[in-house]
Amino acid sequence: MSLEQSRQKGFFHDLETMSRNQRDEYLWNRMSDLLGFAYDNSKAFKKRMNDAGLTPADIRSPADWALIPALPKKDLVHVQLSEPDLGGLLTCKPGDLRHIYMSPGPIVDPEARQQDYWGFAEAFYAAGFRKSDIVQMTFSYHFTPAGLMMEEPLHEIGCSVFPAGPGNTDGQIEVMTRLGVTGFVGMASFLKIIADKAESKGLNLKNDFRLKVAFVAAERLAESLRSELEERFGMRIRQGYGTADLGCIAYECPEKNGMHLSSRCYVEICDPESKKPLPFGETGEVVVTPFNKAYPLIRLATGDLSAMQEQNCPCGRTAPGLKGILGRVDDTVKVKGQFIYPSQVGEALKNFSGISSWKLVAANPDGRDRISLYLFCSRDTDVVTVSKAFQDKIKLRAEIIISQDEKDFLETDPKIEDRRTWDK
Ligand SMILES: [Zn+2]
């Protein structure tokens, strides 16, 4: 088998191909072990449990897991500042950690001395990185964990790493071409900047570069951009999903059909308000428990929206999948007991080529919830058909407002705005 064929095959470890029963048993063993340890060693977690009237004895099966109150990511900074040792979240002394980072928030991100702490090795292997690849790491190496977090899995696999960090496009191009770099890690948008700059200097992306594989993250990856870059360099590009506090959560395999859940954490999709799990397949907030004892972030509510899907994947990995990141909880609105997500609205409008941008506004001028869908669109857009498509998808009626002079307003985030006010 050639190296290029081998990039599409195989697994980093056998946790990826467990049967459903094995997987359930494996996860529950890790969860219950972590639960007991965190309760005994993390003051913050013990307090969270006790405040809810719980002890580990109350959590007897995975079905009980959601009894544990979730920790919203936006509360993390306050917990960390409330007491020493990151608010009692740490179960070791800060000086026993391998690295300590700070990511925006500002949130402190500890990294303990354990192999593949952030759990990205299986993700990089699935993406196609192999022993003896020379990899250019373009995530930042200071303050944020990104650079070192993404470098560690490459050493696990046996790659050599050039720690480039971000920026300095000319320098990046020189390194890639002189060293014969075969792997890229960073943002896809930066790889495009590198490609455009290299071509403007008269370089040929297939002959002067040897890039074969890339792992991209930290931004929404447009399929058009992926295909363009894969074609121009003659390489494969796969993406992963993780956060600076949690590490790897899910990742793409060669099949590129959603992201398999990582074996190093327990993932729930929950109602953004109650933080209770939703039926399989529904859209909700990603709530994650990584199996890290030094910093047990049990049920961290990420604020990201996604949905689970059965993978039945030809790659052989058996973990269920995430449909990618479908938005942020902060960009949703709850109307008549129902959440509306930007991705749902986009889905409802996707067949109307005349609509170039939109924004959904919830308001309650007379104390009653009303939703308005502002559209910037061509004159032949049929408002009645749009209204029906919206109602079919969202199950709520929206007032459609054609806006010809507010394109700027429509293109600013968030796509969904809540302007309702509630008087006491
Ligand atoms: Zn797969």
CSV table of C-alpha atoms in Angstrom, one decimal, residues 95-330:
chain,number,residue,atom,x,y,z
A,95,GLY,CA,2.9,23.8,39.6
A,96,ASP,CA,2.3,20.1,38.8
A,97,LEU,CA,0.8,21.0,35.4
A,98,ARG,CA,2.8,20.7,32.2
A,99,HIS,CA,1.5,23.9,30.7
A,100,ILE,CA,-0.9,26.7,31.7
A,101,TYR,CA,-2.5,28.8,29.0
A,102,MET,CA,-4.9,31.7,28.9
A,103,SER,CA,-7.5,31.9,26.1
A,104,PRO,CA,-10.1,34.7,25.5
A,105,GLY,CA,-12.6,35.1,28.3
A,106,PRO,CA,-10.0,35.3,29.9
A,107,ILE,CA,-10.1,31.7,30.8
A,108,VAL,CA,-7.1,29.8,32.2
A,109,ASP,CA,-6.6,26.5,30.4
A,110,PRO,CA,-4.5,24.0,32.4
A,111,GLU,CA,-2.7,21.0,30.7
A,112,ALA,CA,-1.7,18.1,32.9
A,113,ARG,CA,1.3,15.8,32.4
A,114,GLN,CA,-0.4,13.0,30.6
A,115,GLN,CA,0.1,11.5,27.1
A,116,ASP,CA,-2.1,13.1,24.4
A,117,TYR,CA,-3.8,15.3,27.1
A,118,TRP,CA,-6.0,17.1,24.6
A,119,GLY,CA,-6.9,13.9,22.8
A,120,PHE,CA,-6.3,15.0,19.2
A,121,ALA,CA,-4.1,12.1,18.1
A,122,GLU,CA,-7.0,10.0,16.8
A,123,ALA,CA,-8.4,13.0,14.9
A,124,PHE,CA,-5.1,13.7,13.2
A,125,TYR,CA,-4.7,10.0,12.3
A,126,ALA,CA,-8.2,10.0,10.8
A,127,ALA,CA,-7.4,13.2,8.9
A,128,GLY,CA,-4.5,11.2,7.2
A,129,PHE,CA,-1.3,12.4,9.0
A,130,ARG,CA,1.3,9.6,9.1
A,131,LYS,CA,4.7,8.9,10.5
A,132,SER,CA,7.5,10.9,8.9
A,133,ASP,CA,5.2,13.7,7.6
A,134,ILE,CA,6.8,17.2,8.0
A,135,VAL,CA,4.1,19.4,9.4
A,136,GLN,CA,3.8,23.2,9.4
A,137,MET,CA,1.9,24.3,12.5
A,138,THR,CA,0.4,27.7,11.9
A,139,PHE,CA,-1.7,28.0,15.1
A,140,SER,CA,-0.4,30.4,17.7
A,141,TYR,CA,2.1,29.1,20.4
A,142,HIS,CA,1.7,31.7,23.0
A,143,PHE,CA,-1.1,32.5,25.5
A,144,THR,CA,-3.5,30.2,23.7
A,145,PRO,CA,-3.1,26.4,23.9
A,146,ALA,CA,-3.8,26.0,20.1
A,147,GLY,CA,-0.2,25.6,18.8
A,148,LEU,CA,1.1,23.1,21.4
A,149,MET,CA,-2.3,21.4,21.7
A,150,MET,CA,-2.2,20.6,18.0
A,151,GLU,CA,1.5,19.8,18.0
A,152,GLU,CA,1.3,17.0,20.6
A,153,PRO,CA,-0.8,14.6,18.5
A,154,LEU,CA,1.7,15.0,15.6
A,155,HIS,CA,4.5,13.7,17.9
A,156,GLU,CA,2.2,10.8,19.0
A,157,ILE,CA,1.9,9.8,15.3
A,158,GLY,CA,5.6,10.3,14.6
A,159,CYS,CA,5.5,13.5,12.5
A,160,SER,CA,8.2,16.2,12.5
A,161,VAL,CA,6.8,19.7,13.3
A,162,PHE,CA,7.9,23.1,12.1
A,163,PRO,CA,6.4,25.5,14.7
A,164,ALA,CA,5.6,28.4,12.4
A,165,GLY,CA,2.8,30.1,14.3
A,166,PRO,CA,0.4,32.4,12.4
A,167,GLY,CA,1.2,35.2,10.0
A,168,ASN,CA,4.4,35.9,7.9
A,169,THR,CA,3.0,34.5,4.7
A,170,ASP,CA,6.3,34.8,2.8
A,171,GLY,CA,8.2,33.0,5.5
A,172,GLN,CA,5.6,30.3,5.6
A,173,ILE,CA,5.9,29.8,1.8
A,174,GLU,CA,9.7,29.6,2.0
A,175,VAL,CA,9.6,27.0,4.8
A,176,MET,CA,7.0,24.9,3.0
A,177,THR,CA,8.9,24.8,-0.3
A,178,ARG,CA,12.5,24.5,1.1
A,179,LEU,CA,11.7,21.7,3.6
A,180,GLY,CA,9.2,19.9,1.4
A,181,VAL,CA,6.4,20.2,4.0
A,182,THR,CA,3.8,17.5,3.6
A,183,GLY,CA,1.2,18.5,6.3
A,184,PHE,CA,-0.5,21.8,7.2
A,185,VAL,CA,-2.3,22.6,10.5
A,186,GLY,CA,-4.2,25.8,10.9
A,187,MET,CA,-7.1,27.7,9.5
A,188,ALA,CA,-8.2,27.0,5.9
A,189,SER,CA,-8.6,30.7,5.2
A,190,PHE,CA,-4.9,31.1,6.0
A,191,LEU,CA,-4.0,28.2,3.6
A,192,LYS,CA,-5.8,30.0,0.9
A,193,ILE,CA,-3.8,33.2,1.6
A,194,ILE,CA,-0.6,31.1,1.3
A,195,ALA,CA,-1.9,29.6,-2.0
A,196,ASP,CA,-2.8,32.9,-3.5
A,197,LYS,CA,0.5,34.6,-2.5
A,198,ALA,CA,2.6,31.6,-3.7
A,199,GLU,CA,0.9,31.8,-7.1
A,200,SER,CA,1.4,35.5,-7.3
A,201,LYS,CA,5.1,34.9,-6.9
A,202,GLY,CA,5.0,32.5,-9.8
A,203,LEU,CA,5.1,29.3,-7.8
A,204,ASN,CA,3.2,26.1,-8.8
A,205,LEU,CA,1.2,24.7,-6.0
A,206,LYS,CA,1.6,21.1,-7.1
A,207,ASN,CA,5.2,21.1,-8.3
A,208,ASP,CA,6.9,23.5,-5.9
A,209,PHE,CA,4.9,22.3,-2.8
A,210,ARG,CA,4.6,18.8,-1.5
A,211,LEU,CA,1.5,19.3,0.7
A,212,LYS,CA,-0.6,16.2,1.0
A,213,VAL,CA,-2.7,16.6,4.1
A,214,ALA,CA,-4.2,19.3,6.3
A,215,PHE,CA,-6.0,19.5,9.6
A,216,VAL,CA,-8.0,22.7,9.9
A,217,ALA,CA,-10.1,24.1,12.7
A,218,ALA,CA,-11.2,27.3,14.5
A,219,GLU,CA,-13.5,28.6,11.8
A,220,ARG,CA,-16.4,27.4,9.7
A,221,LEU,CA,-15.1,25.5,6.7
A,222,ALA,CA,-17.0,26.2,3.5
A,223,GLU,CA,-17.1,23.2,1.3
A,224,SER,CA,-16.3,25.3,-1.7
A,225,LEU,CA,-13.0,26.5,0.0
A,226,ARG,CA,-12.1,23.0,0.9
A,227,SER,CA,-12.6,21.6,-2.6
A,228,GLU,CA,-10.7,24.5,-4.1
A,229,LEU,CA,-7.7,24.1,-1.9
A,230,GLU,CA,-7.7,20.3,-2.2
A,231,GLU,CA,-7.8,20.6,-6.0
A,232,ARG,CA,-5.1,23.4,-6.2
A,233,PHE,CA,-2.6,21.6,-4.0
A,234,GLY,CA,-3.6,18.1,-4.8
A,235,MET,CA,-4.1,17.3,-1.1
A,236,ARG,CA,-6.7,16.2,1.4
A,237,ILE,CA,-8.2,18.6,4.0
A,238,ARG,CA,-10.1,17.4,7.1
A,239,GLN,CA,-11.4,19.3,10.0
A,240,GLY,CA,-11.9,18.8,13.7
A,241,TYR,CA,-14.0,20.3,16.5
A,242,GLY,CA,-12.6,21.2,19.9
A,243,THR,CA,-12.3,24.0,22.3
A,244,ALA,CA,-9.4,25.5,24.3
A,245,ASP,CA,-10.8,24.2,27.6
A,246,LEU,CA,-11.9,20.8,26.5
A,247,GLY,CA,-9.5,19.7,23.7
A,248,CYS,CA,-10.8,17.4,20.9
A,249,ILE,CA,-14.6,16.7,20.8
A,250,ALA,CA,-15.2,15.3,17.3
A,251,TYR,CA,-13.4,15.0,14.0
A,252,GLU,CA,-13.8,14.1,10.3
A,253,CYS,CA,-12.7,10.8,8.9
A,254,PRO,CA,-11.8,10.1,5.2
A,255,GLU,CA,-15.5,9.9,4.3
A,256,LYS,CA,-16.0,13.5,5.2
A,257,ASN,CA,-19.6,12.9,6.3
A,258,GLY,CA,-20.0,14.8,9.6
A,259,MET,CA,-17.6,14.4,12.5
A,260,HIS,CA,-17.2,11.2,14.6
A,261,LEU,CA,-17.3,11.8,18.4
A,262,SER,CA,-13.9,11.4,20.0
A,263,SER,CA,-13.5,8.4,22.4
A,264,ARG,CA,-11.9,10.7,25.0
A,265,CYS,CA,-15.0,12.5,26.2
A,266,TYR,CA,-18.7,12.0,26.7
A,267,VAL,CA,-20.9,14.3,24.6
A,268,GLU,CA,-24.5,15.2,25.1
A,269,ILE,CA,-26.8,17.4,23.0
A,270,CYS,CA,-29.0,19.4,25.4
A,271,ASP,CA,-31.8,21.9,25.6
A,272,PRO,CA,-29.9,25.2,25.8
A,273,GLU,CA,-32.0,26.3,28.8
A,274,SER,CA,-32.5,23.2,30.9
A,275,LYS,CA,-29.3,21.5,29.9
A,276,LYS,CA,-31.1,18.2,29.7
A,277,PRO,CA,-30.4,15.8,26.8
A,278,LEU,CA,-32.6,16.0,23.8
A,279,PRO,CA,-33.8,13.1,21.7
A,280,PHE,CA,-31.1,11.7,19.3
A,281,GLY,CA,-30.9,13.9,16.2
A,282,GLU,CA,-32.4,17.1,17.5
A,283,THR,CA,-30.4,20.3,17.4
A,284,GLY,CA,-29.2,21.6,20.8
A,285,GLU,CA,-26.2,22.7,22.9
A,286,VAL,CA,-23.1,20.6,22.9
A,287,VAL,CA,-22.3,19.6,26.5
A,288,VAL,CA,-19.0,17.8,27.0
A,289,THR,CA,-17.3,15.8,29.7
A,290,PRO,CA,-13.6,15.1,28.8
A,291,PHE,CA,-12.0,12.3,30.9
A,292,ASN,CA,-9.3,14.5,32.5
A,293,LYS,CA,-8.8,14.0,36.2
A,294,ALA,CA,-6.5,17.0,36.7
A,295,TYR,CA,-9.1,19.5,35.6
A,296,PRO,CA,-12.5,17.7,35.6
A,297,LEU,CA,-14.8,19.8,33.5
A,298,ILE,CA,-17.8,17.6,34.0
A,299,ARG,CA,-20.8,18.7,31.8
A,300,LEU,CA,-19.2,21.8,30.4
A,301,ALA,CA,-21.9,23.5,28.3
A,302,THR,CA,-20.0,24.9,25.3
A,303,GLY,CA,-22.6,27.3,23.9
A,304,ASP,CA,-22.1,25.6,20.5
A,305,LEU,CA,-25.1,24.1,18.7
A,306,SER,CA,-25.0,20.8,16.9
A,307,ALA,CA,-27.0,17.6,16.4
A,308,MET,CA,-26.0,14.0,16.6
A,309,GLN,CA,-26.3,11.6,13.6
A,310,GLU,CA,-25.8,7.9,13.1
A,311,GLN,CA,-22.7,7.5,11.0
A,312,ASN,CA,-22.8,3.9,9.8
A,313,CYS,CA,-19.6,5.0,8.3
A,314,PRO,CA,-17.7,3.0,5.6
A,315,CYS,CA,-14.4,4.1,7.4
A,316,GLY,CA,-15.1,1.5,10.1
A,317,ARG,CA,-15.3,4.0,13.0
A,318,THR,CA,-18.4,3.2,15.1
A,319,ALA,CA,-18.9,6.4,17.1
A,320,PRO,CA,-22.0,8.5,16.3
A,321,GLY,CA,-21.4,11.8,14.6
A,322,LEU,CA,-22.0,15.5,15.0
A,323,LYS,CA,-23.4,17.3,12.1
A,324,GLY,CA,-20.8,20.1,12.4
A,325,ILE,CA,-21.3,23.3,14.3
A,326,LEU,CA,-24.7,24.8,13.5
A,327,GLY,CA,-24.3,28.1,15.4
A,328,ARG,CA,-24.0,29.5,18.9
A,329,VAL,CA,-26.6,29.3,21.6
A,330,ASP,CA,-26.4,33.1,21.9
